[in-house]
């Protein structure tokens, strides 16, 4: 198969996994917020951890299915999450957000590298 098709397929799988994980997290958190006395302010740190974990798992699975270019898949997965977050953000941008975006990029790169090296398909010619 052509290299860019494998990379694009892996990126699609990665973004799909991120969407599924974030959707499940949102359903769980909304249930907790509705049925318990937990406030949104007490859950802020968990949102960042959940986003980083979703990017890590998504880029890991996507790069493992592509079997190549894991760091590119991880970076593009993290950038798509960051771009989507910035597009729908209602508050003003602050410079402290770079820490959160750096965490997402680092987890995406780590997941991509680990996905190719640990679980990637090895093709022998």
mmCIF file of C-alpha atoms in Angstrom:
data_model
loop_
_atom_site.group_PDB
_atom_site.id
_atom_site.type_symbol
_atom_site.label_atom_id
_atom_site.label_comp_id
_atom_site.label_asym_id
_atom_site.label_seq_id
_atom_site.Cartn_x
_atom_site.Cartn_y
_atom_site.Cartn_z
ATOM 1 C CA UNK A 1 0.000 0.000 0.000
ATOM 2 C CA UNK A 2 1.150 3.555 -0.609
ATOM 3 C CA UNK A 3 2.815 5.207 2.396
ATOM 4 C CA UNK A 4 0.497 8.218 2.655
ATOM 5 C CA UNK A 5 -2.595 6.004 2.573
ATOM 6 C CA UNK A 6 -1.344 4.018 5.554
ATOM 7 C CA UNK A 7 -0.527 7.219 7.415
ATOM 8 C CA UNK A 8 -3.913 8.776 6.613
ATOM 9 C CA UNK A 9 -5.678 5.587 7.689
ATOM 10 C CA UNK A 10 -3.771 5.545 10.954
ATOM 11 C CA UNK A 11 -4.594 9.203 11.551
ATOM 12 C CA UNK A 12 -8.279 8.532 10.937
ATOM 13 C CA UNK A 13 -8.253 5.631 13.366
ATOM 14 C CA UNK A 14 -6.412 7.754 15.939
ATOM 15 C CA UNK A 15 -8.893 10.617 15.725
ATOM 16 C CA UNK A 16 -11.790 8.147 15.864
ATOM 17 C CA UNK A 17 -10.435 6.597 19.047
ATOM 18 C CA UNK A 18 -9.938 10.035 20.600
ATOM 19 C CA UNK A 19 -13.552 10.951 19.821
ATOM 20 C CA UNK A 20 -14.861 7.713 21.319
ATOM 21 C CA UNK A 21 -12.771 8.085 24.490
ATOM 22 C CA UNK A 22 -13.729 11.748 24.969
ATOM 23 C CA UNK A 23 -17.405 10.918 24.400
ATOM 24 C CA UNK A 24 -17.306 8.140 27.012
ATOM 25 C CA UNK A 25 -15.501 10.451 29.445
ATOM 26 C CA UNK A 26 -18.093 13.185 28.892
ATOM 27 C CA UNK A 27 -20.938 10.744 29.537
ATOM 28 C CA UNK A 28 -19.361 9.523 32.764
ATOM 29 C CA UNK A 29 -18.583 13.040 34.015
ATOM 30 C CA UNK A 30 -22.039 14.337 33.168
ATOM 31 C CA UNK A 31 -23.566 11.485 35.137
ATOM 32 C CA UNK A 32 -21.286 12.235 38.087
ATOM 33 C CA UNK A 33 -22.115 15.933 37.971
ATOM 34 C CA UNK A 34 -25.830 15.252 37.792
ATOM 35 C CA UNK A 35 -26.177 12.539 40.417
ATOM 36 C CA UNK A 36 -23.541 13.624 42.969
ATOM 37 C CA UNK A 37 -22.536 16.862 44.655
ATOM 38 C CA UNK A 38 -19.291 17.177 42.642
ATOM 39 C CA UNK A 39 -18.807 20.594 41.030
ATOM 40 C CA UNK A 40 -17.275 21.411 37.668
ATOM 41 C CA UNK A 41 -14.468 23.364 39.309
ATOM 42 C CA UNK A 42 -13.324 20.279 41.183
ATOM 43 C CA UNK A 43 -13.132 18.317 37.917
ATOM 44 C CA UNK A 44 -10.879 20.713 35.953
ATOM 45 C CA UNK A 45 -7.636 18.798 36.433
ATOM 46 C CA UNK A 46 -9.333 15.562 35.398
ATOM 47 C CA UNK A 47 -10.379 17.097 32.072
ATOM 48 C CA UNK A 48 -6.756 17.756 31.150
ATOM 49 C CA UNK A 49 -5.669 14.292 32.239
ATOM 50 C CA UNK A 50 -8.508 12.684 30.275
ATOM 51 C CA UNK A 51 -7.638 14.659 27.141
ATOM 52 C CA UNK A 52 -3.963 13.691 27.402
ATOM 53 C CA UNK A 53 -4.881 10.039 27.971
ATOM 54 C CA UNK A 54 -7.272 10.074 25.017
ATOM 55 C CA UNK A 55 -4.608 11.547 22.732
ATOM 56 C CA UNK A 56 -2.047 9.028 24.020
ATOM 57 C CA UNK A 57 -4.322 6.024 23.465
ATOM 58 C CA UNK A 58 -5.635 7.318 20.142
ATOM 59 C CA UNK A 59 -2.186 7.991 18.690
ATOM 60 C CA UNK A 60 -0.946 4.652 20.047
ATOM 61 C CA UNK A 61 -3.721 2.711 18.319
ATOM 62 C CA UNK A 62 -3.550 4.785 15.133
ATOM 63 C CA UNK A 63 0.197 4.473 14.712
ATOM 64 C CA UNK A 64 0.090 0.765 15.549
ATOM 65 C CA UNK A 65 -2.460 0.206 12.791
ATOM 66 C CA UNK A 66 -0.420 2.245 10.316
ATOM 67 C CA UNK A 67 2.839 0.613 11.377
ATOM 68 C CA UNK A 68 4.900 3.662 10.422
ATOM 69 C CA UNK A 69 5.353 7.409 10.986
ATOM 70 C CA UNK A 70 4.100 7.263 14.567
ATOM 71 C CA UNK A 71 5.429 10.660 15.600
ATOM 72 C CA UNK A 72 3.599 12.333 12.697
ATOM 73 C CA UNK A 73 0.363 10.567 13.552
ATOM 74 C CA UNK A 74 0.755 11.548 17.215
ATOM 75 C CA UNK A 75 1.479 15.195 16.413
ATOM 76 C CA UNK A 76 -1.393 15.459 13.945
ATOM 77 C CA UNK A 77 -3.772 13.785 16.402
ATOM 78 C CA UNK A 78 -2.780 16.217 19.155
ATOM 79 C CA UNK A 79 -3.010 19.197 16.796
ATOM 80 C CA UNK A 80 -6.496 18.159 15.705
ATOM 81 C CA UNK A 81 -7.605 17.967 19.353
ATOM 82 C CA UNK A 82 -5.988 21.335 20.105
ATOM 83 C CA UNK A 83 -7.525 22.919 17.004
ATOM 84 C CA UNK A 84 -10.972 21.593 17.834
ATOM 85 C CA UNK A 85 -10.638 22.850 21.391
ATOM 86 C CA UNK A 86 -9.576 26.307 20.239
ATOM 87 C CA UNK A 87 -12.400 26.441 17.694
ATOM 88 C CA UNK A 88 -15.090 25.772 20.294
ATOM 89 C CA UNK A 89 -13.478 27.680 23.177
ATOM 90 C CA UNK A 90 -15.606 30.476 24.589
ATOM 91 C CA UNK A 91 -13.014 32.043 26.870
ATOM 92 C CA UNK A 92 -10.043 34.181 25.947
ATOM 93 C CA UNK A 93 -6.713 32.592 25.121
ATOM 94 C CA UNK A 94 -4.161 32.682 27.930
ATOM 95 C CA UNK A 95 -0.457 31.953 27.733
ATOM 96 C CA UNK A 96 -0.807 29.370 30.493
ATOM 97 C CA UNK A 97 -2.726 27.196 28.021
ATOM 98 C CA UNK A 98 0.585 26.391 26.331
ATOM 99 C CA UNK A 99 1.342 24.006 29.208
ATOM 100 C CA UNK A 100 -1.840 22.077 28.431
ATOM 101 C CA UNK A 101 -1.126 22.085 24.686
ATOM 102 C CA UNK A 102 2.456 20.983 25.293
ATOM 103 C CA UNK A 103 1.164 18.082 27.390
ATOM 104 C CA UNK A 104 -1.173 17.061 24.579
ATOM 105 C CA UNK A 105 1.635 17.235 21.999
ATOM 106 C CA UNK A 106 4.006 15.262 24.221
ATOM 107 C CA UNK A 107 1.434 12.561 24.916
ATOM 108 C CA UNK A 108 0.583 12.345 21.218
ATOM 109 C CA UNK A 109 4.220 11.953 20.236
ATOM 110 C CA UNK A 110 4.853 9.386 22.983
ATOM 111 C CA UNK A 111 1.781 7.381 21.969
ATOM 112 C CA UNK A 112 2.755 7.468 18.317
ATOM 113 C CA UNK A 113 6.291 6.336 18.967
ATOM 114 C CA UNK A 114 5.173 3.594 21.355
ATOM 115 C CA UNK A 115 2.476 2.416 18.954
ATOM 116 C CA UNK A 116 4.888 1.878 16.092
ATOM 117 C CA UNK A 117 7.648 0.347 18.182
ATOM 118 C CA UNK A 118 5.557 -1.898 20.418
ATOM 119 C CA UNK A 119 2.555 -2.900 18.347
ATOM 120 C CA UNK A 120 3.297 -1.863 14.762
ATOM 121 C CA UNK A 121 3.099 -4.339 11.949
ATOM 122 C CA UNK A 122 6.478 -5.454 10.720
ATOM 123 C CA UNK A 123 6.667 -5.836 6.964
ATOM 124 C CA UNK A 124 9.465 -7.883 5.505
ATOM 125 C CA UNK A 125 10.339 -7.571 1.868
#
